[in-house]
Every structure is written in C-alpha cells, then in structure tokens.
Amino acid sequence: MRWSRQLQAVQSGQIQQYAMIMVGGVIVLILITVILP
C-alpha cells in the first residue's frame, strides 16, 4: 500500500510539472502571436 501511494504521488507530481510546462508554452505562443503583428 505504501509503495502504491508513493507511486501515485510521483505520478501526480509529474503530471503537474507537465501541465505547468504546457501552460507556459501556450502563454508564450499567445504572447508571440500578439507581439508579432
């Protein structure tokens, strides 16, 4: 049980990191599209 809980915590942490990276990429794309024109 302890191992499974730790694995779930690690997976959730990785998902949060990927979500932050994706959000950052989207914000950068929006800024580029707004600044270039």
PDB file of N, CA and C in Angstrom:
ATOM      1  N   MET A   1       0.847  -1.206   0.000  1.00  0.00           N
ATOM      2  CA  MET A   1       0.000   0.000   0.000  1.00  0.00           C
ATOM      3  C   MET A   1       0.882   1.255   0.000  1.00  0.00           C
ATOM      4  N   ARG A   2       1.935   1.223   0.824  1.00  0.00           N
ATOM      5  CA  ARG A   2       2.792   2.419   0.882  1.00  0.00           C
ATOM      6  C   ARG A   2       3.423   2.698  -0.482  1.00  0.00           C
ATOM      7  N   TRP A   3       3.903   1.604  -1.132  1.00  0.00           N
ATOM      8  CA  TRP A   3       4.548   1.796  -2.437  1.00  0.00           C
ATOM      9  C   TRP A   3       3.568   2.387  -3.439  1.00  0.00           C
ATOM     10  N   SER A   4       2.342   1.843  -3.464  1.00  0.00           N
ATOM     11  CA  SER A   4       1.347   2.332  -4.426  1.00  0.00           C
ATOM     12  C   SER A   4       1.045   3.808  -4.165  1.00  0.00           C
ATOM     13  N   ARG A   5       0.965   4.176  -2.892  1.00  0.00           N
ATOM     14  CA  ARG A   5       0.676   5.590  -2.586  1.00  0.00           C
ATOM     15  C   ARG A   5       1.820   6.478  -3.055  1.00  0.00           C
ATOM     16  N   GLN A   6       3.063   6.029  -2.829  1.00  0.00           N
ATOM     17  CA  GLN A   6       4.212   6.821  -3.266  1.00  0.00           C
ATOM     18  C   GLN A   6       4.219   6.948  -4.783  1.00  0.00           C
ATOM     19  N   LEU A   7       3.907   5.840  -5.477  1.00  0.00           N
ATOM     20  CA  LEU A   7       3.881   5.891  -6.942  1.00  0.00           C
ATOM     21  C   LEU A   7       2.821   6.873  -7.412  1.00  0.00           C
ATOM     22  N   GLN A   8       1.655   6.857  -6.793  1.00  0.00           N
ATOM     23  CA  GLN A   8       0.593   7.785  -7.187  1.00  0.00           C
ATOM     24  C   GLN A   8       1.049   9.225  -6.960  1.00  0.00           C
ATOM     25  N   ALA A   9       1.736   9.476  -5.847  1.00  0.00           N
ATOM     26  CA  ALA A   9       2.204  10.831  -5.559  1.00  0.00           C
ATOM     27  C   ALA A   9       3.213  11.271  -6.619  1.00  0.00           C
ATOM     28  N   VAL A  10       4.118  10.372  -7.005  1.00  0.00           N
ATOM     29  CA  VAL A  10       5.121  10.716  -8.021  1.00  0.00           C
ATOM     30  C   VAL A  10       4.434  10.996  -9.351  1.00  0.00           C
ATOM     31  N   GLN A  11       3.474  10.147  -9.725  1.00  0.00           N
ATOM     32  CA  GLN A  11       2.776  10.351 -10.993  1.00  0.00           C
ATOM     33  C   GLN A  11       2.038  11.686 -10.983  1.00  0.00           C
ATOM     34  N   SER A  12       1.360  12.021  -9.897  1.00  0.00           N
ATOM     35  CA  SER A  12       0.627  13.286  -9.829  1.00  0.00           C
ATOM     36  C   SER A  12       1.607  14.454  -9.921  1.00  0.00           C
ATOM     37  N   GLY A  13       2.772  14.326  -9.294  1.00  0.00           N
ATOM     38  CA  GLY A  13       3.773  15.381  -9.364  1.00  0.00           C
ATOM     39  C   GLY A  13       4.265  15.579 -10.786  1.00  0.00           C
ATOM     40  N   GLN A  14       4.527  14.469 -11.504  1.00  0.00           N
ATOM     41  CA  GLN A  14       4.972  14.577 -12.890  1.00  0.00           C
ATOM     42  C   GLN A  14       3.890  15.218 -13.742  1.00  0.00           C
ATOM     43  N   ILE A  15       2.628  14.838 -13.510  1.00  0.00           N
ATOM     44  CA  ILE A  15       1.523  15.403 -14.288  1.00  0.00           C
ATOM     45  C   ILE A  15       1.455  16.912 -14.054  1.00  0.00           C
ATOM     46  N   GLN A  16       1.663  17.340 -12.801  1.00  0.00           N
ATOM     47  CA  GLN A  16       1.608  18.775 -12.505  1.00  0.00           C
ATOM     48  C   GLN A  16       2.730  19.503 -13.235  1.00  0.00           C
ATOM     49  N   GLN A  17       3.937  18.903 -13.265  1.00  0.00           N
ATOM     50  CA  GLN A  17       5.055  19.545 -13.959  1.00  0.00           C
ATOM     51  C   GLN A  17       4.746  19.677 -15.446  1.00  0.00           C
ATOM     52  N   TYR A  18       4.233  18.574 -16.058  1.00  0.00           N
ATOM     53  CA  TYR A  18       3.906  18.634 -17.490  1.00  0.00           C
ATOM     54  C   TYR A  18       2.827  19.681 -17.734  1.00  0.00           C
ATOM     55  N   ALA A  19       1.838  19.772 -16.838  1.00  0.00           N
ATOM     56  CA  ALA A  19       0.754  20.747 -17.015  1.00  0.00           C
ATOM     57  C   ALA A  19       1.332  22.165 -16.973  1.00  0.00           C
ATOM     58  N   MET A  20       2.250  22.425 -16.041  1.00  0.00           N
ATOM     59  CA  MET A  20       2.846  23.757 -15.955  1.00  0.00           C
ATOM     60  C   MET A  20       3.629  24.074 -17.229  1.00  0.00           C
ATOM     61  N   ILE A  21       4.377  23.087 -17.740  1.00  0.00           N
ATOM     62  CA  ILE A  21       5.154  23.309 -18.968  1.00  0.00           C
ATOM     63  C   ILE A  21       4.217  23.603 -20.135  1.00  0.00           C
ATOM     64  N   MET A  22       3.118  22.834 -20.227  1.00  0.00           N
ATOM     65  CA  MET A  22       2.170  23.047 -21.322  1.00  0.00           C
ATOM     66  C   MET A  22       1.548  24.435 -21.216  1.00  0.00           C
ATOM     67  N   VAL A  23       1.143  24.828 -20.010  1.00  0.00           N
ATOM     68  CA  VAL A  23       0.533  26.153 -19.822  1.00  0.00           C
ATOM     69  C   VAL A  23       1.539  27.238 -20.189  1.00  0.00           C
ATOM     70  N   GLY A  24       2.790  27.066 -19.772  1.00  0.00           N
ATOM     71  CA  GLY A  24       3.816  28.047 -20.102  1.00  0.00           C
ATOM     72  C   GLY A  24       4.005  28.161 -21.610  1.00  0.00           C
ATOM     73  N   GLY A  25       4.018  27.015 -22.305  1.00  0.00           N
ATOM     74  CA  GLY A  25       4.176  27.029 -23.759  1.00  0.00           C
ATOM     75  C   GLY A  25       3.022  27.747 -24.437  1.00  0.00           C
ATOM     76  N   VAL A  26       1.810  27.498 -23.966  1.00  0.00           N
ATOM     77  CA  VAL A  26       0.634  28.152 -24.558  1.00  0.00           C
ATOM     78  C   VAL A  26       0.709  29.658 -24.344  1.00  0.00           C
ATOM     79  N   ILE A  27       1.106  30.077 -23.142  1.00  0.00           N
ATOM     80  CA  ILE A  27       1.202  31.514 -22.858  1.00  0.00           C
ATOM     81  C   ILE A  27       2.245  32.153 -23.773  1.00  0.00           C
ATOM     82  N   VAL A  28       3.386  31.476 -23.958  1.00  0.00           N
ATOM     83  CA  VAL A  28       4.438  32.010 -24.835  1.00  0.00           C
ATOM     84  C   VAL A  28       3.913  32.143 -26.263  1.00  0.00           C
ATOM     85  N   LEU A  29       3.195  31.118 -26.742  1.00  0.00           N
ATOM     86  CA  LEU A  29       2.645  31.187 -28.105  1.00  0.00           C
ATOM     87  C   LEU A  29       1.679  32.355 -28.233  1.00  0.00           C
ATOM     88  N   ILE A  30       0.833  32.561 -27.227  1.00  0.00           N
ATOM     89  CA  ILE A  30      -0.130  33.670 -27.275  1.00  0.00           C
ATOM     90  C   ILE A  30       0.618  35.003 -27.301  1.00  0.00           C
ATOM     91  N   LEU A  31       1.640  35.134 -26.440  1.00  0.00           N
ATOM     92  CA  LEU A  31       2.406  36.382 -26.416  1.00  0.00           C
ATOM     93  C   LEU A  31       3.056  36.631 -27.775  1.00  0.00           C
ATOM     94  N   ILE A  32       3.624  35.581 -28.386  1.00  0.00           N
ATOM     95  CA  ILE A  32       4.277  35.750 -29.693  1.00  0.00           C
ATOM     96  C   ILE A  32       3.261  36.202 -30.737  1.00  0.00           C
ATOM     97  N   THR A  33       2.095  35.562 -30.753  1.00  0.00           N
ATOM     98  CA  THR A  33       1.084  35.920 -31.759  1.00  0.00           C
ATOM     99  C   THR A  33       0.570  37.337 -31.532  1.00  0.00           C
ATOM    100  N   VAL A  34       0.585  37.800 -30.297  1.00  0.00           N
ATOM    101  CA  VAL A  34       0.098  39.158 -30.018  1.00  0.00           C
ATOM    102  C   VAL A  34       1.171  40.191 -30.361  1.00  0.00           C
ATOM    103  N   ILE A  35       2.440  39.872 -30.106  1.00  0.00           N
ATOM    104  CA  ILE A  35       3.517  40.847 -30.294  1.00  0.00           C
ATOM    105  C   ILE A  35       3.899  40.974 -31.770  1.00  0.00           C
ATOM    106  N   LEU A  36       3.947  39.850 -32.503  1.00  0.00           N
ATOM    107  CA  LEU A  36       4.443  39.892 -33.889  1.00  0.00           C
ATOM    108  C   LEU A  36       3.630  40.817 -34.788  1.00  0.00           C
ATOM    109  N   PRO A  37       2.315  40.755 -34.816  1.00  0.00           N
ATOM    110  CA  PRO A  37       1.561  41.642 -35.714  1.00  0.00           C
ATOM    111  C   PRO A  37       1.790  43.110 -35.350  1.00  0.00           C
TER     112      PRO A  37
END
